[in-house]
Coordinates of C-alpha atoms and ligand atoms in Angstrom, one line a residue:
X598 CA -45.9 47.0 -53.1
X599 CA -42.7 45.8 -55.0
X600 CA -41.6 42.1 -55.1
X601 CA -39.0 42.7 -52.3
X602 CA -41.8 43.9 -50.0
X603 CA -40.7 47.5 -50.1
X604 CA -43.3 50.2 -50.8
X605 CA -43.7 51.2 -54.4
X606 CA -42.2 54.6 -53.7
X607 CA -38.9 52.9 -52.8
X608 CA -38.8 51.4 -56.3
X609 CA -39.6 54.7 -57.9
X610 CA -36.9 56.6 -55.9
X611 CA -34.3 53.9 -56.5
X612 CA -34.9 54.0 -60.3
X613 CA -35.2 57.8 -60.5
X614 CA -31.5 58.6 -61.1
X615 CA -31.5 60.9 -58.1
X616 CA -35.0 62.4 -58.6
X617 CA -34.9 62.8 -62.4
X618 CA -37.4 60.1 -63.4
X619 CA -39.1 61.1 -66.7
X620 CA -40.2 64.5 -65.4
X621 CA -38.9 66.3 -68.4
X622 CA -40.9 64.1 -70.8
X623 CA -44.0 64.2 -68.6
X624 CA -43.9 68.0 -68.5
X625 CA -43.5 68.2 -72.2
X626 CA -46.4 65.8 -73.0
X627 CA -49.1 68.0 -74.6
X628 CA -51.9 65.4 -74.6
X629 CA -52.7 65.7 -70.9
X630 CA -52.6 68.3 -68.1
X631 CA -51.2 65.6 -65.8
X632 CA -47.8 63.9 -65.5
X633 CA -47.2 60.2 -65.1
X634 CA -47.9 58.5 -61.8
X635 CA -44.3 57.8 -61.0
X636 CA -43.2 61.3 -61.9
X637 CA -46.0 62.6 -59.7
X638 CA -44.3 61.0 -56.7
X639 CA -40.9 62.4 -57.7
X640 CA -42.3 65.9 -58.3
X641 CA -42.9 66.3 -54.6
X642 CA -39.2 66.3 -53.9
X643 CA -39.0 69.3 -56.3
X644 CA -41.6 71.1 -54.2
X645 CA -44.8 70.5 -56.2
X646 CA -47.9 68.4 -56.1
X647 CA -50.2 67.5 -58.9
X648 CA -53.8 68.2 -57.8
X649 CA -57.1 68.6 -59.4
X650 CA -59.9 71.0 -58.6
X651 CA -62.3 68.8 -56.6
X652 CA -65.2 71.3 -56.9
X653 CA -65.1 70.5 -60.7
X654 CA -64.5 66.7 -60.5
X655 CA -68.0 65.5 -60.8
X656 CA -69.0 67.9 -63.6
X657 CA -65.9 67.0 -65.6
X658 CA -66.5 63.3 -65.1
X659 CA -70.0 63.7 -66.4
X660 CA -68.6 65.6 -69.4
X661 CA -66.1 62.8 -69.9
X662 CA -63.2 65.3 -69.5
X663 CA -60.0 64.5 -67.6
X664 CA -60.0 66.1 -64.1
X665 CA -59.0 69.8 -63.9
X666 CA -55.4 69.0 -63.3
X667 CA -53.3 71.7 -61.7
X668 CA -50.2 72.0 -59.6
X669 CA -49.4 73.3 -56.1
X670 CA -45.9 74.7 -55.6
X671 CA -44.4 75.1 -52.1
X672 CA -41.5 77.3 -51.5
X673 CA -38.5 76.6 -49.3
X674 CA -38.1 79.6 -46.9
X675 CA -36.3 78.6 -43.8
X676 CA -37.7 80.4 -40.8
X677 CA -40.3 82.0 -43.0
X678 CA -38.3 85.0 -43.9
X679 CA -38.4 86.8 -47.3
X680 CA -37.5 90.3 -48.6
X681 CA -39.9 92.8 -50.1
X682 CA -38.5 92.1 -53.5
X683 CA -39.2 88.4 -53.0
X684 CA -42.7 89.2 -51.9
X685 CA -43.3 91.1 -55.1
X686 CA -42.0 88.2 -57.1
X687 CA -44.4 85.7 -55.4
X688 CA -47.2 88.2 -55.9
X689 CA -46.4 88.4 -59.6
X690 CA -46.2 84.6 -60.0
X691 CA -49.5 84.2 -58.1
X692 CA -51.3 86.7 -60.3
X693 CA -49.7 85.5 -63.6
X694 CA -49.7 81.7 -63.4
X695 CA -51.5 80.6 -60.2
X696 CA -55.0 81.3 -58.7
X697 CA -54.3 84.9 -57.6
X698 CA -53.7 83.9 -54.0
X699 CA -50.7 83.3 -51.8
X700 CA -51.2 80.7 -49.1
X701 CA -49.1 81.0 -45.9
X702 CA -48.7 77.5 -44.5
X703 CA -48.4 76.1 -41.0
X704 CA -44.7 75.7 -41.8
X705 CA -44.3 79.4 -42.5
X706 CA -43.8 79.3 -46.2
X707 CA -45.8 80.0 -49.3
X708 CA -47.9 77.6 -51.3
X709 CA -49.2 78.6 -54.7
X710 CA -52.2 76.8 -56.1
X711 CA -53.8 76.3 -59.5
X712 CA -50.7 76.4 -61.7
X713 CA -51.3 74.6 -65.0
X714 CA -48.7 72.1 -66.3
X715 CA -47.5 74.3 -69.1
X716 CA -46.8 77.1 -66.6
X717 CA -45.1 75.0 -63.9
X718 CA -41.6 75.3 -65.1
X719 CA -41.7 79.1 -65.6
X720 CA -43.3 79.5 -62.2
X721 CA -40.6 77.5 -60.4
X722 CA -37.9 79.3 -62.5
X723 CA -39.3 82.7 -61.5
X724 CA -39.1 81.7 -57.8
X725 CA -35.5 80.8 -58.3
X726 CA -34.8 84.1 -60.1
X727 CA -36.0 85.6 -56.8
X728 CA -33.5 83.4 -55.0
X729 CA -36.1 81.1 -53.5
X730 CA -35.9 77.4 -54.2
X731 CA -38.6 74.8 -53.9
X732 CA -36.3 71.8 -53.7
X733 CA -37.2 69.5 -50.8
X734 CA -40.2 71.6 -49.8
X735 CA -42.0 68.2 -50.0
X736 CA -40.9 64.6 -50.4
X737 CA -38.9 62.0 -48.3
X738 CA -36.2 64.4 -47.2
X739 CA -35.7 67.1 -44.6
X740 CA -38.3 69.8 -45.3
X741 CA -38.4 73.6 -44.7
X742 CA -36.9 74.2 -41.3
X743 CA -39.2 76.3 -39.2
X744 CA -38.1 78.7 -36.4
X745 CA -39.8 80.9 -33.9
X746 CA -41.2 83.8 -35.9
X747 CA -39.7 86.6 -33.8
X748 CA -35.9 86.0 -34.0
X749 CA -35.1 89.7 -33.3
X750 CA -36.0 90.1 -29.6
X751 CA -32.3 89.6 -28.8
X752 CA -29.1 88.7 -30.6
X753 CA -29.6 85.1 -29.3
X754 CA -33.0 85.0 -31.1
X755 CA -31.4 86.1 -34.3
X756 CA -28.8 83.3 -33.9
X757 CA -31.5 80.7 -33.4
X758 CA -33.1 81.7 -36.7
X759 CA -29.6 81.5 -38.4
X760 CA -29.4 77.9 -37.2
X761 CA -32.7 77.1 -38.9
X762 CA -31.2 78.6 -42.1
X763 CA -28.0 76.6 -41.8
X764 CA -29.8 73.3 -41.0
X765 CA -32.0 73.8 -44.0
X766 CA -29.1 74.4 -46.3
X767 CA -26.9 71.7 -44.9
X768 CA -29.5 69.0 -45.2
X769 CA -30.6 69.9 -48.7
X770 CA -30.4 67.1 -51.3
X771 CA -27.3 67.3 -53.4
X772 CA -28.7 66.1 -56.7
X773 CA -28.5 68.5 -59.7
X774 CA -31.8 67.1 -61.0
X775 CA -33.7 70.2 -59.8
X776 CA -31.3 72.5 -61.7
X777 CA -31.5 70.5 -64.8
X778 CA -35.3 70.1 -64.9
X779 CA -36.4 73.6 -63.8
X780 CA -33.4 75.8 -64.5
X781 CA -32.0 74.4 -67.7
X782 CA -28.7 73.4 -66.2
X783 CA -26.7 71.2 -68.6
X784 CA -25.7 67.9 -67.2
X785 CA -21.9 67.9 -66.7
X786 CA -19.6 65.2 -67.9
X787 CA -19.2 62.6 -65.1
X788 CA -22.6 63.5 -63.7
X789 CA -23.3 59.8 -63.3
X790 CA -21.0 59.9 -60.3
X791 CA -23.2 62.4 -58.5
X792 CA -24.3 61.1 -55.2
X793 CA -26.4 61.9 -52.1
X794 CA -23.9 61.5 -49.2
X795 CA -26.5 61.9 -46.5
X796 CA -29.6 60.5 -48.0
X797 CA -28.4 57.8 -50.4
X798 CA -30.2 56.9 -53.6
X799 CA -33.5 56.1 -52.0
X800 CA -33.6 59.2 -49.7
X801 CA -35.5 58.8 -46.4
X802 CA -38.4 56.3 -45.7
X803 CA -40.7 59.3 -45.2
X804 CA -40.8 63.1 -44.8
X805 CA -38.7 64.6 -42.1
X806 CA -39.3 67.9 -40.3
X807 CA -37.2 70.2 -38.0
X808 CA -38.3 73.1 -36.0
X809 CA -36.4 75.6 -33.7
X810 CA -38.4 77.1 -30.8
X811 CA -37.2 79.9 -28.6
X812 CA -38.9 79.6 -25.1
X813 CA -41.2 80.8 -23.7
X814 CA -42.9 80.8 -27.1
X815 CA -43.8 77.5 -28.7
X816 CA -45.3 79.0 -31.9
X817 CA -43.6 76.3 -34.0
X818 CA -45.1 73.4 -32.0
X819 CA -41.7 72.1 -31.4
X820 CA -43.0 68.7 -30.1
X821 CA -44.8 68.1 -33.4
X822 CA -41.4 68.0 -35.3
X823 CA -39.4 64.8 -36.1
X824 CA -36.5 66.8 -34.7
X825 CA -37.5 69.6 -32.3
X826 CA -34.8 72.0 -31.2
X827 CA -35.4 74.1 -28.0
X828 CA -33.0 77.0 -27.9
X829 CA -31.5 77.4 -24.5
X830 CA -30.7 81.1 -23.9
X831 CA -29.1 82.5 -20.8
X832 CA -28.3 86.2 -20.3
X833 CA -28.9 86.7 -24.1
X834 CA -26.4 84.0 -25.0
X835 CA -27.4 81.0 -27.0
X836 CA -25.9 78.1 -25.1
X837 CA -27.2 75.3 -27.3
X838 CA -30.3 73.3 -27.9
X839 CA -32.3 70.6 -26.2
X840 CA -33.3 68.1 -28.8
X841 CA -36.7 66.4 -28.9
X842 CA -37.2 63.5 -31.3
X843 CA -40.1 61.6 -32.8
X844 CA -42.9 64.2 -32.9
X845 CA -45.5 63.9 -35.6
X846 CA -49.2 64.4 -36.0
X847 CA -50.5 62.2 -38.8
X848 CA -52.9 59.3 -38.1
X849 CA -55.6 57.4 -40.0
X850 CA -59.2 57.1 -38.8
X851 CA -59.9 53.7 -37.2
X852 CA -56.2 52.5 -37.3
X853 CA -54.8 52.4 -33.8
X854 CA -51.3 51.5 -35.2
X855 CA -51.1 55.2 -36.4
X856 CA -51.2 58.0 -33.9
X857 CA -50.0 61.5 -33.1
X858 CA -46.9 61.6 -30.9
X859 CA -45.1 64.4 -29.1
X860 CA -41.3 64.6 -29.4
X861 CA -39.3 63.1 -26.5
X862 CA -36.6 65.3 -25.0
X863 CA -33.4 63.4 -25.4
X864 CA -30.7 65.7 -24.2
X865 CA -28.7 68.9 -25.0
X866 CA -26.1 69.7 -27.6
X867 CA -23.9 72.8 -28.1
X868 CA -24.4 74.9 -31.2
X869 CA -21.3 73.5 -32.9
X870 CA -22.6 69.9 -32.4
X871 CA -26.0 70.7 -34.0
X872 CA -25.4 70.0 -37.7
X873 CA -23.8 66.7 -36.9
X874 CA -26.5 65.8 -34.5
X875 CA -29.3 66.5 -37.0
X876 CA -27.5 64.5 -39.6
X877 CA -27.1 61.6 -37.2
X878 CA -30.8 61.6 -36.3
X879 CA -31.6 61.5 -40.0
X880 CA -29.1 58.7 -40.6
X881 CA -30.7 56.5 -37.9
X882 CA -34.1 57.2 -39.5
X883 CA -32.7 56.5 -42.9
X884 CA -31.3 53.1 -41.8
X885 CA -34.0 51.9 -39.4
X886 CA -37.2 53.5 -40.7
X887 CA -39.8 51.3 -42.2
X888 CA -39.5 51.2 -46.0
X889 CA -42.3 48.7 -46.4
X890 CA -45.3 50.4 -44.9
X891 CA -45.4 54.2 -45.5
X892 CA -48.0 54.5 -42.8
X893 CA -45.4 53.4 -40.2
X894 CA -42.4 55.1 -41.7
X895 CA -42.1 58.3 -39.8
X896 CA -39.4 58.7 -37.2
X897 CA -42.0 58.5 -34.4
X898 CA -42.7 54.9 -35.3
X899 CA -39.0 54.0 -35.7
X900 CA -38.4 55.3 -32.2
X901 CA -41.4 53.5 -30.7
X902 CA -40.3 50.3 -32.4
X903 CA -36.6 50.6 -31.3
X904 CA -37.5 52.0 -27.9
X905 CA -36.1 55.4 -26.9
X906 CA -33.1 54.1 -25.0
X907 CA -31.9 52.0 -28.0
X908 CA -32.5 54.9 -30.3
X909 CA -30.3 57.1 -28.1
X910 CA -27.6 54.5 -28.0
X911 CA -27.6 54.2 -31.8
X912 CA -27.6 58.0 -32.2
X913 CA -24.7 58.5 -29.8
X914 CA -22.7 55.6 -31.4
X915 CA -22.9 57.5 -34.7
X916 CA -22.1 60.8 -33.1
X917 CA -19.1 59.6 -31.1
X918 CA -20.1 61.7 -28.2
X919 CA -22.8 61.6 -25.5
X920 CA -25.7 64.0 -25.4
X921 CA -25.6 66.2 -22.3
X922 CA -28.5 66.1 -19.9
X923 CA -31.3 68.4 -21.2
X924 CA -31.4 71.9 -19.7
X925 CA -34.4 73.5 -18.0
X926 CA -36.8 75.4 -20.2
X927 CA -40.4 76.6 -20.0
X928 CA -42.9 77.3 -22.7
X929 CA -45.9 79.3 -21.7
X930 CA -47.8 79.9 -24.9
X931 CA -48.4 79.1 -28.5
X932 CA -49.9 81.5 -31.0
X933 CA -48.7 84.9 -32.2
X934 CA -48.6 88.3 -30.6
X935 CA -50.5 90.6 -32.8
X936 CA -49.8 94.3 -33.4
X937 CA -46.5 96.2 -33.0
X938 CA -43.5 95.1 -31.0
X939 CA -40.1 96.7 -30.7
X940 CA -37.0 94.7 -31.4
X941 CA -33.7 94.9 -29.5
X942 CA -32.3 97.2 -32.1
X943 CA -35.1 99.8 -32.1
X944 CA -36.8 98.5 -35.2
X945 CA -40.5 97.5 -35.2
X946 CA -42.4 94.4 -36.1
X947 CA -46.1 94.4 -37.0
X948 CA -47.9 91.0 -36.7
X949 CA -51.0 90.8 -38.9
X950 CA -53.7 88.1 -38.7
X951 CA -54.2 86.3 -42.0
X952 CA -57.2 84.0 -41.7
X953 CA -56.0 80.5 -42.6
X954 CA -53.0 82.1 -44.2
X955 CA -54.8 82.9 -47.4
X956 CA -53.6 86.2 -48.9
X957 CA -56.1 87.2 -51.6
X958 CA -58.1 90.1 -52.8
X959 CA -61.4 89.3 -51.1
X960 CA -64.5 91.5 -51.7
X961 CA -64.0 94.5 -49.4
X962 CA -60.7 93.2 -48.2
X963 CA -58.0 93.7 -50.8
X964 CA -55.2 91.9 -48.8
X965 CA -53.1 90.8 -51.8
X966 CA -53.0 94.3 -53.2
X967 CA -52.4 95.8 -49.8
X968 CA -49.4 93.6 -49.1
X969 CA -48.1 94.4 -52.6
X970 CA -48.4 98.1 -51.7
X971 CA -46.6 97.5 -48.5
X972 CA -43.8 95.5 -50.1
X973 CA -43.3 98.3 -52.6
X974 CA -42.3 100.7 -49.8
X975 CA -41.1 98.3 -47.0
X976 CA -37.4 98.6 -46.0
X977 CA -37.3 95.6 -43.7
X978 CA -38.4 92.0 -44.4
X979 CA -41.5 89.8 -44.1
X980 CA -41.7 86.8 -41.7
X981 CA -44.4 84.2 -41.9
X982 CA -45.5 82.3 -38.8
X983 CA -46.4 78.7 -38.1
X984 CA -49.8 79.9 -37.2
X985 CA -50.3 81.1 -40.8
X986 CA -49.9 84.8 -39.9
X987 CA -47.5 87.5 -41.2
X988 CA -45.1 89.8 -39.6
X989 CA -44.0 93.0 -41.4
X990 CA -40.6 93.0 -39.7
X991 CA -37.8 95.4 -39.2
X992 CA -39.6 98.6 -39.9
X993 CA -37.7 101.7 -39.0
X994 CA -39.5 104.1 -36.6
X995 CA -39.9 106.7 -39.3
X996 CA -41.8 104.3 -41.5
X997 CA -44.3 103.0 -39.0
X998 CA -47.0 105.6 -39.8
X999 CA -46.8 104.8 -43.5
X1000 CA -47.2 101.1 -42.9
X1001 CA -50.1 101.7 -40.5
X1002 CA -51.8 103.8 -43.1
X1003 CA -51.6 101.1 -45.8
X1004 CA -52.7 98.4 -43.3
X1005 CA -55.8 100.5 -42.6
X1006 CA -56.4 101.4 -46.2
X1007 CA -56.3 97.8 -47.4
X1008 CA -58.3 96.4 -44.4
X1009 CA -55.4 94.4 -43.0
X1010 CA -56.2 95.9 -39.6
X1011 CA -58.5 93.1 -38.5
X1012 CA -56.0 92.0 -35.8
X1013 CA -57.1 95.0 -33.7
X1014 CA -60.6 93.5 -33.1
X1015 CA -60.0 89.7 -32.7
X1016 CA -61.8 87.6 -30.2
X1017 CA -59.7 85.2 -28.1
X1018 CA -60.5 82.2 -30.2
X1019 CA -60.0 83.9 -33.6
X1020 CA -56.6 85.0 -32.5
X1021 CA -55.6 81.4 -32.2
X1022 CA -57.5 79.7 -35.0
X1023 CA -55.6 77.6 -37.6
X1024 CA -57.2 75.7 -40.5
X1025 CA -55.5 73.5 -43.1
X1026 CA -56.2 73.9 -46.8
X1027 CA -58.5 70.9 -47.4
X1028 CA -61.0 71.3 -50.2
X1029 CA -61.0 72.0 -53.1
X1030 CA -57.2 71.4 -53.8
X1031 CA -56.2 68.8 -51.2
X1032 CA -56.6 65.3 -52.6
X1033 CA -56.8 63.8 -49.2
X1034 CA -59.5 66.1 -47.7
X1035 CA -62.6 64.3 -46.3
X1036 CA -64.2 67.6 -45.1
X1037 CA -63.9 71.3 -45.5
X1038 CA -61.4 73.2 -43.3
X1039 CA -60.1 76.5 -44.6
X1040 CA -63.5 77.3 -46.2
X1041 CA -65.4 76.2 -43.1
X1042 CA -63.5 78.3 -40.6
X1043 CA -65.2 81.6 -41.6
X1044 CA -68.6 80.0 -41.0
X1045 CA -67.7 78.3 -37.8
X1046 CA -65.9 81.1 -36.0
X1047 CA -68.9 83.5 -35.7
X1048 CA -70.9 80.6 -34.2
X1049 CA -68.2 79.8 -31.7
X1050 CA -67.8 83.5 -30.9
X1051 CA -71.5 83.9 -30.2
X1052 CA -71.4 81.0 -27.7
X1053 CA -68.3 82.3 -26.0
X1054 CA -69.8 85.8 -25.8
X1055 CA -72.9 84.4 -24.2
X1056 CA -70.7 82.9 -21.4
X1057 CA -68.6 86.0 -21.0
X1058 CA -65.6 84.3 -22.6
X1059 CA -65.1 86.5 -25.7
X1060 CA -61.5 87.4 -25.0
X1061 CA -60.5 84.1 -23.6
X1062 CA -57.5 82.8 -25.7
X1063 CA -58.3 79.3 -26.9
X1064 CA -56.3 77.3 -29.5
X1065 CA -58.7 76.1 -32.2
X1066 CA -57.4 73.8 -34.9
X1067 CA -59.3 72.5 -37.9
X1068 CA -58.2 69.8 -40.3
X1069 CA -60.0 68.3 -43.2
X1070 CA -58.6 64.8 -42.4
X1071 CA -56.6 63.1 -39.7
X1072 CA -53.2 63.8 -41.4
X1073 CA -53.2 66.8 -39.2
X1074 CA -51.7 69.6 -41.2
X1075 CA -53.0 72.2 -38.8
X1076 CA -51.5 70.2 -36.0
X1077 CA -55.0 69.6 -34.6
X1078 CA -53.9 67.1 -32.0
X1079 CA -52.4 70.1 -30.2
X1080 CA -55.6 72.2 -30.2
X1081 CA -57.5 72.9 -27.0
X1082 CA -60.4 72.5 -29.4
X1083 CA -59.9 70.6 -32.6
X1084 CA -62.1 69.3 -35.4
X1085 CA -60.8 66.6 -37.7
X1086 CA -62.8 65.8 -40.8
X1087 CA -64.5 62.5 -41.4
X1088 CA -66.9 63.4 -44.2
X1089 CA -68.5 66.5 -45.7
X1090 CA -70.0 68.3 -42.7
X1091 CA -68.8 65.8 -40.2
X1092 CA -65.9 65.9 -37.8
X1093 CA -64.3 64.2 -34.8
X1094 CA -64.2 66.6 -31.8
X1095 CA -61.0 66.5 -29.8
X1096 CA -60.4 68.5 -26.7
X1097 CA -57.9 69.3 -23.9
X1098 CA -54.5 70.1 -25.3
X1099 CA -52.7 72.7 -23.3
X1100 CA -51.9 76.2 -24.4
X1101 CA -48.2 75.6 -24.9
X1102 CA -48.1 72.6 -27.2
X1103 CA -47.0 70.1 -24.6
X1104 CA -50.0 67.9 -24.2
X1105 CA -52.0 66.1 -26.9
X1106 CA -55.8 66.5 -26.9
X1107 CA -58.2 63.5 -26.7
X1108 CA -61.1 62.4 -28.7
X1109 CA -64.4 63.3 -27.2
X1110 CA -67.0 62.7 -29.9
X1111 CA -66.6 61.0 -33.3
X1112 CA -68.2 61.9 -36.6
X1113 CA -70.6 64.6 -35.5
X1114 CA -72.2 67.5 -37.3
X1115 CA -72.1 71.2 -36.6
X1116 CA -75.2 71.2 -34.4
X1117 CA -73.7 68.5 -32.1
X1118 CA -70.3 70.2 -32.1
X1119 CA -71.9 73.5 -31.0
X1120 CA -74.1 71.9 -28.4
X1121 CA -71.2 69.9 -26.9
X1122 CA -69.0 73.1 -26.7
X1123 CA -71.8 75.2 -25.4
X1124 CA -72.2 73.0 -22.3
X1125 CA -68.4 72.9 -21.8
X1126 CA -68.1 76.7 -22.2
X1127 CA -70.8 77.1 -19.6
X1128 CA -69.0 75.0 -17.1
X1129 CA -65.7 76.6 -17.9
X1130 CA -67.1 80.1 -17.3
X1131 CA -68.3 79.1 -13.8
X1132 CA -65.9 76.5 -12.5
X1133 CA -62.5 77.5 -13.8
X1134 CA -59.7 78.6 -11.5
X1135 CA -58.1 82.0 -11.9
X1136 CA -56.1 82.2 -15.2
X1137 CA -56.9 78.5 -16.0
X1138 CA -56.9 77.8 -19.7
X1139 CA -59.8 76.0 -21.4
X1140 CA -57.7 72.8 -22.1
X1141 CA -56.3 72.6 -18.6
X1142 CA -59.7 73.1 -17.1
X1143 CA -61.1 70.2 -19.1
X1144 CA -58.4 67.9 -17.9
X1145 CA -58.5 69.1 -14.2
X1146 CA -62.3 68.9 -14.0
X1147 CA -62.3 65.3 -15.2
X1148 CA -64.4 66.0 -18.3
X1149 CA -61.8 64.1 -20.3
X1150 CA -61.1 60.4 -19.9
X1151 CA -57.7 58.8 -20.4
X1152 CA -55.9 58.4 -23.7
X1153 CA -54.5 55.4 -25.6
X1154 CA -51.0 56.9 -26.1
X1155 CA -48.9 59.1 -23.9
X1156 CA -50.1 62.6 -24.2
X1157 CA -47.6 64.7 -22.3
X1158 CA -44.0 65.5 -23.4
X1159 CA -41.6 62.8 -22.2
X1160 CA -38.3 64.0 -20.9
X1161 CA -35.9 61.2 -21.2
X1162 CA -32.7 63.0 -20.2
Ligands
SRM102 FE1 -49.6 68.5 -44.7 C1 -50.1 66.0 -46.8 C2 -51.0 70.7 -46.8 C3 -48.3 71.0 -42.8 C4 -49.1 66.3 -42.1 N1 -50.3 68.3 -46.5 C5 -50.4 67.2 -47.3 C6 -50.9 67.5 -48.7 C7 -49.7 67.8 -49.5 C8 -51.9 66.5 -49.3 C9 -51.3 65.4 -50.2 O1 -50.4 64.7 -49.7 O2 -51.8 65.3 -51.3 C10 -51.6 68.9 -48.4 C11 -51.7 69.8 -49.6 C12 -53.0 70.6 -49.5 C13 -53.1 71.7 -50.5 O3 -54.0 71.6 -51.3 O4 -52.4 72.7 -50.4 C14 -50.9 69.4 -47.2 N2 -49.5 70.5 -44.8 C15 -50.3 71.2 -45.7 C16 -50.2 72.7 -45.4 C17 -50.3 73.6 -46.6 C18 -51.4 73.0 -44.4 C19 -51.7 74.4 -44.2 O5 -52.9 74.7 -44.2 O6 -50.9 75.2 -44.0 C20 -48.9 72.7 -44.6 C21 -47.7 72.9 -45.4 C22 -46.5 72.9 -44.6 C23 -45.2 73.3 -45.4 O7 -45.1 74.5 -45.7 O8 -44.3 72.5 -45.5 C24 -48.9 71.3 -44.0 N3 -48.8 68.6 -42.8 C25 -48.4 69.8 -42.2 C26 -48.2 69.5 -40.8 C27 -47.9 70.6 -39.8 C28 -46.4 70.7 -39.5 O9 -45.6 70.1 -40.2 O10 -46.0 71.5 -38.6 C29 -48.4 68.2 -40.6 C30 -48.4 67.4 -39.2 C31 -47.0 67.2 -38.7 C32 -46.5 65.9 -39.3 O11 -45.9 65.9 -40.4 O12 -46.6 64.9 -38.6 C33 -48.8 67.6 -41.9 N4 -49.5 66.5 -44.5 C34 -49.4 65.8 -43.4 C35 -49.6 64.4 -43.6 C36 -49.5 63.2 -42.6 C37 -48.1 62.8 -42.4 C38 -48.0 61.5 -41.6 O13 -46.9 61.3 -41.0 O14 -48.9 60.8 -41.5 C39 -49.9 64.3 -45.0 C40 -50.2 63.0 -45.8 C41 -48.9 62.2 -46.1 O15 -47.8 62.6 -45.9 O16 -49.1 61.1 -46.6 C42 -49.9 65.6 -45.5
SF4_103 FE1 -55.4 67.9 -46.7 FE2 -55.8 66.5 -44.5 FE3 -53.7 68.1 -44.7 FE4 -56.0 69.2 -44.4 S1 -55.1 67.8 -42.9 S2 -54.5 69.8 -45.9 S3 -57.3 67.8 -45.6 S4 -54.0 66.3 -45.9

């Protein structure tokens, strides 16, 4: 903490000359594979994290070597859309400088892992050559704006996606630091006068996330966003958006002052009011957010401290207009629809399941090569989903058979045989790259799923859709507090079991058992599956059953979406 009580990061941001710090010097230092601690923090704003391979940590320590430093790079792809040419560029970067995998994230973009310091600049430059930036993919700014992954069911869906793109662009930091550091832009005379009109020199107190959902699909988990936008569409016309504020997942074990929170629906705005409304929400957070304690700095805590009515008054004061009452909407599901669907314009979209979003050449499953082969012939685009899956989108009818043949050849056709729980399983990255992981997640999912499937099968529930979310720690990158079943890592092999969210992302789950191992998890779930199979009402989802049947007791914080207006 600095002398004035502000968090250290506030000092680093203030002294950074709009995110420059000494990144150029740190990157050039040949003595270490790492960069300086302060630059490390600034690097996030540029879309990259310094990590080290945790599988190798102990061995390298014994050998008195520095940790195996490497960098993760996250792209900024609003709405998760990229062209085949861009796919091929990412594929090339992954195979040349990263760990030969592409990782689709829960915010529908790519992460590349395992890039060494001396390859970082050329990797980021190569992404920019493909017209994809990484600026503000991480850091205390507005991040990649997510949008429902099928924006082509009607012209209004297409418009909702365009708004995600516009928001992302509009709220981007204005500093030229990124261009200077990664793209060799020369600093222009008078550059000292450069400013950040929206963010100011210290940017936001914490990360900020926006998502656009198109009911009835809540595939983006709109209530987990700092600013959730619910598209209101009538007769194929986009009327505007309900806005939900203060969603967020992150919490810390054993600290009740941190908690997941669902966004509160505050009102409705018309499309032409949207950019200004998003800016004003960000301004309130910028000016009222906690800059002393980063644990309490997200918008959700700002709102809970101010109170929702006071937050709304402050927001409307800045806007100079009143929000309209929120409009009726209905979400009925989360998750992705696998297989082929036809768009309004006669083009086709194929949703593939990508387990934990990891695109790699696995033994017997050459997915990275397969998607490269598809990108080479594909005439439409690719769309990543917030459930870490992939849509081969906008395929002309004449090309469907060709795509299908490649999907089969490269064993990307697993989506045809998925159990209900596998269709809806999401796991965060966790070990070995995530520095905050307490337990396995992505690497545990393939072991856990067959065991859960065996239990479900035994109770006749194989095809029952159930939202399963795994996170290696309580930060909640797989949005586990919205899982009908969720495991949250405590230590290697040990998890908190949470149950009872709904299927549409509108109710948080509750903690049922703390710090248990796999045997206890399976035995707990076995008993509940048995009851569910016998006692459920027709079409009743697992999470809803657990709540109705009284299996779950009450929660500390509100667990349902609050509609304030
Ligand atoms: Fe996350 C931190 C991975 C979505 C909440 N997240 C991290 C870091 C960068 C670890 C770190 O700080 O050192 C992880 C890097 C792991 C690695 O090795 O790649 C990481 N988060 C991810 C991804 C890749 C998970 C995935 O498996 O797909 C997702 C990337 C999203 C993107 O493309 O931008 C990812 N993270 C999320 C989400 C889900 C979402 O946004 O919809 C959340 C919960 C929503 C929220 O923000 O409240 C989330 N990540 C966090 C937090 C907790 C924030 C908080 O308010 O407490 C942290 C830790 C932090 O910020 O201090 C974190
Ligand atoms: Fe890492 Fe925790 Fe996020 Fe998983 S939930 S990626 S373990 S920070």
